[in-house]
PDB file of C-alpha atoms in Angstrom:
ATOM      1  CA  MET P   1      91.052 114.865 102.109  1.00 39.00           C
ATOM      2  CA  VAL P   2      89.359 112.971 100.173  1.00 41.00           C
ATOM      3  CA  THR P   3      87.603 108.934 101.469  1.00 47.00           C
ATOM      4  CA  PRO P   4      86.734 106.580  99.665  1.00 52.00           C
ATOM      5  CA  LEU P   5      83.285 105.088  99.401  1.00 52.00           C
ATOM      6  CA  ASP P   6      82.685 102.481 101.486  1.00 64.00           C
ATOM      7  CA  TRP P   7      80.604 100.159  99.956  1.00 64.00           C
ATOM      8  CA  HIS P   8      79.450  97.933 102.541  1.00 69.00           C
ATOM      9  CA  ALA P   9      77.667 101.238 104.347  1.00 72.00           C
ATOM     10  CA  ILE P  10      76.557 101.733 100.884  1.00 68.00           C
ATOM     11  CA  LYS P  11      74.478  98.356 101.003  1.00 69.00           C
ATOM     12  CA  GLU P  12      74.290  98.279 104.015  1.00 74.00           C
ATOM     13  CA  ARG P  13      72.050 101.957 103.602  1.00 73.00           C
ATOM     14  CA  PHE P  14      69.995 100.679 100.360  1.00 69.00           C
ATOM     15  CA  LEU P  15      68.664  98.044 102.144  1.00 70.00           C
ATOM     16  CA  THR P  16      67.560  99.580 104.948  1.00 76.00           C
ATOM     17  CA  PHE P  17      65.434 101.917 102.184  1.00 72.00           C
ATOM     18  CA  ALA P  18      64.797  99.241 100.003  1.00 68.00           C
ATOM     19  CA  TYR P  19      62.689  97.825 103.591  1.00 69.00           C
ATOM     20  CA  ASN P  20      61.118 101.009 104.429  1.00 72.00           C
ATOM     21  CA  TRP P  21      60.503 102.580 101.408  1.00 67.00           C
ATOM     22  CA  VAL P  22      59.935  99.890  98.558  1.00 65.00           C
ATOM     23  CA  GLU P  23      56.580  98.695  98.193  1.00 66.00           C
ATOM     24  CA  ALA P  24      56.149  94.795  99.313  1.00 68.00           C
ATOM     25  CA  THR P  25      55.281  92.701  96.040  1.00 72.00           C
ATOM     26  CA  PRO P  26      56.349  88.699  96.401  1.00 74.00           C
ATOM     27  CA  SER P  27      58.389  90.975  93.105  1.00 72.00           C
ATOM     28  CA  MET P  28      60.134  93.205  95.493  1.00 70.00           C
ATOM     29  CA  ALA P  29      61.194  90.752  98.124  1.00 72.00           C
ATOM     30  CA  GLU P  30      63.397  88.944  95.311  1.00 77.00           C
ATOM     31  CA  ILE P  31      65.114  91.850  94.658  1.00 71.00           C
ATOM     32  CA  LYS P  32      65.286  92.494  98.073  1.00 70.00           C
ATOM     33  CA  ALA P  33      66.628  89.093  98.424  1.00 75.00           C
ATOM     34  CA  THR P  34      69.067  89.603  95.219  1.00 76.00           C
ATOM     35  CA  LEU P  35      70.190  93.016  97.072  1.00 70.00           C
ATOM     36  CA  GLU P  36      71.602  91.737  99.914  1.00 73.00           C
ATOM     37  CA  THR P  37      73.788  89.459  97.548  1.00 78.00           C
ATOM     38  CA  PHE P  38      74.901  92.252  95.247  1.00 74.00           C
ATOM     39  CA  ASP P  39      78.250  93.204  94.374  1.00 74.00           C
ATOM     40  CA  TRP P  40      78.344  97.075  94.969  1.00 68.00           C
ATOM     41  CA  GLU P  41      81.684  97.811  93.669  1.00 70.00           C
ATOM     42  CA  GLN P  42      80.761  97.164  90.281  1.00 73.00           C
ATOM     43  CA  ALA P  43      77.702  98.816  91.132  1.00 72.00           C
ATOM     44  CA  SER P  44      76.897 101.770  89.122  1.00 74.00           C
ATOM     45  CA  PRO P  45      75.453 104.897  89.884  1.00 70.00           C
ATOM     46  CA  ILE P  46      73.351 105.574  87.223  1.00 72.00           C
ATOM     47  CA  ALA P  47      71.470 101.664  86.976  1.00 74.00           C
ATOM     48  CA  ILE P  48      71.538 102.503  91.121  1.00 72.00           C
ATOM     49  CA  GLY P  49      68.538 105.771  89.429  1.00 71.00           C
ATOM     50  CA  SER P  50      66.735 103.523  87.744  1.00 73.00           C
ATOM     51  CA  ILE P  51      66.353 101.079  90.172  1.00 72.00           C
ATOM     52  CA  LEU P  52      64.771 103.379  92.865  1.00 71.00           C
ATOM     53  CA  GLN P  53      62.716 105.673  90.218  1.00 72.00           C
ATOM     54  CA  SER P  54      61.633 102.817  89.569  1.00 73.00           C
ATOM     55  CA  ILE P  55      60.863 100.575  92.558  1.00 72.00           C
ATOM     56  CA  MET P  56      59.551 103.700  95.579  1.00 74.00           C
ATOM     57  CA  GLN P  57      56.548 104.278  95.589  1.00 76.00           C
ATOM     58  CA  PRO P  58      55.779 108.054  94.250  1.00 78.00           C
ATOM     59  CA  GLN P  59      54.450 108.887  97.626  1.00 80.00           C
ATOM     60  CA  ALA P  60      57.529 107.714  98.925  1.00 76.00           C
ATOM     61  CA  ARG P  61      59.152 109.554  96.373  1.00 76.00           C
ATOM     62  CA  ARG P  62      57.919 112.780  97.477  1.00 79.00           C
ATOM     63  CA  GLN P  63      58.206 112.663 100.645  1.00 79.00           C
ATOM     64  CA  LEU P  64      62.199 111.668 100.073  1.00 74.00           C
ATOM     65  CA  GLY P  65      62.713 113.907  97.740  1.00 74.00           C
ATOM     66  CA  ALA P  66      64.080 111.651  95.382  1.00 71.00           C
ATOM     67  CA  HIS P  67      64.466 112.493  92.147  1.00 70.00           C
ATOM     68  CA  TYR P  68      66.968 110.310  90.037  1.00 68.00           C
ATOM     69  CA  THR P  69      69.062 112.320  88.036  1.00 72.00           C
ATOM     70  CA  ASP P  70      70.597 110.798  84.672  1.00 73.00           C
ATOM     71  CA  GLU P  71      74.333 110.984  83.345  1.00 74.00           C
ATOM     72  CA  THR P  72      74.800 114.333  80.875  1.00 81.00           C
ATOM     73  CA  ASN P  73      72.560 116.302  83.150  1.00 80.00           C
ATOM     74  CA  ILE P  74      74.858 115.095  85.708  1.00 76.00           C
ATOM     75  CA  LEU P  75      77.917 116.364  83.765  1.00 78.00           C
ATOM     76  CA  LYS P  76      77.035 119.095  83.143  1.00 81.00           C
ATOM     77  CA  LEU P  77      77.207 119.964  86.608  1.00 77.00           C
ATOM     78  CA  VAL P  78      80.304 118.185  87.697  1.00 74.00           C
ATOM     79  CA  GLY P  79      81.617 118.816  84.141  1.00 75.00           C
ATOM     80  CA  PRO P  80      82.892 122.378  84.728  1.00 76.00           C
ATOM     81  CA  PRO P  81      84.031 122.478  88.070  1.00 74.00           C
ATOM     82  CA  PHE P  82      86.199 119.074  87.971  1.00 74.00           C
ATOM     83  CA  LEU P  83      85.755 117.852  84.696  1.00 79.00           C
ATOM     84  CA  ASP P  84      86.579 120.417  82.554  1.00 82.00           C
ATOM     85  CA  GLU P  85      90.645 121.247  84.220  1.00 83.00           C
ATOM     86  CA  LEU P  86      91.278 117.573  84.290  1.00 83.00           C
ATOM     87  CA  ARG P  87      90.692 117.644  80.242  1.00 86.00           C
ATOM     88  CA  ASN P  88      92.562 120.755  80.106  1.00 89.00           C
ATOM     89  CA  GLU P  89      95.305 119.937  81.947  1.00 89.00           C
ATOM     90  CA  PHE P  90      95.811 116.572  79.735  1.00 89.00           C
ATOM     91  CA  GLU P  91      96.138 118.701  76.691  1.00 92.00           C
ATOM     92  CA  ARG P  92      98.845 120.372  78.372  1.00 93.00           C
ATOM     93  CA  VAL P  93     101.195 117.625  79.171  1.00 92.00           C
ATOM     94  CA  LYS P  94     100.148 114.607  76.942  1.00 89.00           C
ATOM     95  CA  THR P  95     103.145 115.151  74.989  1.00 92.00           C
ATOM     96  CA  LYS P  96     105.356 116.171  77.715  1.00 91.00           C
ATOM     97  CA  PRO P  97     106.419 112.779  79.431  1.00 87.00           C
ATOM     98  CA  LYS P  98     107.853 113.791  83.053  1.00 88.00           C
ATOM     99  CA  GLN P  99     104.932 116.244  83.311  1.00 89.00           C
ATOM    100  CA  LEU P 100     102.062 113.160  81.796  1.00 87.00           C
ATOM    101  CA  PHE P 101     104.233 111.074  84.506  1.00 85.00           C
ATOM    102  CA  ALA P 102     103.272 113.777  87.612  1.00 85.00           C
ATOM    103  CA  LEU P 103      99.526 114.094  86.099  1.00 85.00           C
ATOM    104  CA  LEU P 104      99.174 110.203  86.305  1.00 84.00           C
ATOM    105  CA  ALA P 105     100.820 110.328  89.863  1.00 81.00           C
ATOM    106  CA  VAL P 106      98.038 113.320  91.261  1.00 78.00           C
ATOM    107  CA  LEU P 107      95.072 111.061  89.746  1.00 76.00           C
ATOM    108  CA  THR P 108      96.520 107.769  90.789  1.00 73.00           C
ATOM    109  CA  THR P 109      96.314 109.232  94.271  1.00 72.00           C
ATOM    110  CA  CYS P 110      92.733 109.726  94.581  1.00 62.00           C
ATOM    111  CA  PRO P 111      90.331 106.596  95.647  1.00 60.00           C
ATOM    112  CA  LEU P 112      88.182 107.641  92.261  1.00 59.00           C
ATOM    113  CA  SER P 113      89.332 107.567  88.352  1.00 55.00           C
ATOM    114  CA  ILE P 114      88.553 109.535  85.645  1.00 57.00           C
ATOM    115  CA  ASP P 115      87.819 107.085  82.072  1.00 62.00           C
ATOM    116  CA  SER P 116      88.488 107.758  78.899  1.00 64.00           C
ATOM    117  CA  GLU P 117      85.125 109.034  78.257  1.00 64.00           C
ATOM    118  CA  GLY P 118      85.304 111.271  81.234  1.00 60.00           C
ATOM    119  CA  VAL P 119      83.203 109.421  83.738  1.00 62.00           C
ATOM    120  CA  MET P 120      84.493 109.330  87.911  1.00 59.00           C
ATOM    121  CA  ARG P 121      84.981 105.871  88.846  1.00 62.00           C
ATOM    122  CA  HIS P 122      85.589 104.134  91.623  1.00 54.00           C
ATOM    123  CA  SER P 123      89.338 104.074  91.690  1.00 53.00           C
ATOM    124  CA  GLY P 124      88.614 100.272  94.175  1.00 52.00           C
ATOM    125  CA  ARG P 125      91.000 100.923  96.669  1.00 46.00           C
ATOM    126  CA  ASP P 126      90.865 101.064 100.410  1.00 42.00           C
TER     127      ASP P 126
END
C-alpha cells in the first residue's frame, strides 16, 4: 500500500536538518526563517536537492553521505521499472476508450501521479 506524502513531516525534518547541519550566518538565518513559512506542497525535489547541496557544509555532506542526484539520473533508475511500463501501457490503450479509462482510474487512485513529461508528482490528495 502506498502512503501519501506527509508534507508537514517533510517540512519539520527539513527544518531540523537546516538547524543542525547548516552553517550559521546572517543569510542562513533568513533562509531558515523563510523555510518555516514555505508551502511545502509546492516543493520541487530538484529544488530541495539543489538547496541542500548549496547550503550544507562539505564536512556535513560527507558525514551524512548527502549527495544530490539530478532528475536525469533519477529517471534512468526509475524509468525502466516504473515509467516505461506505464508509457507502454498508455500507448497500448490510448485509442481504446474503455481500457484508457480503466488505466486512468488506476492512476488517479494513487497518491502520486505522472505528468505529460513522465515526472512523478504528488497528487495533492491526503
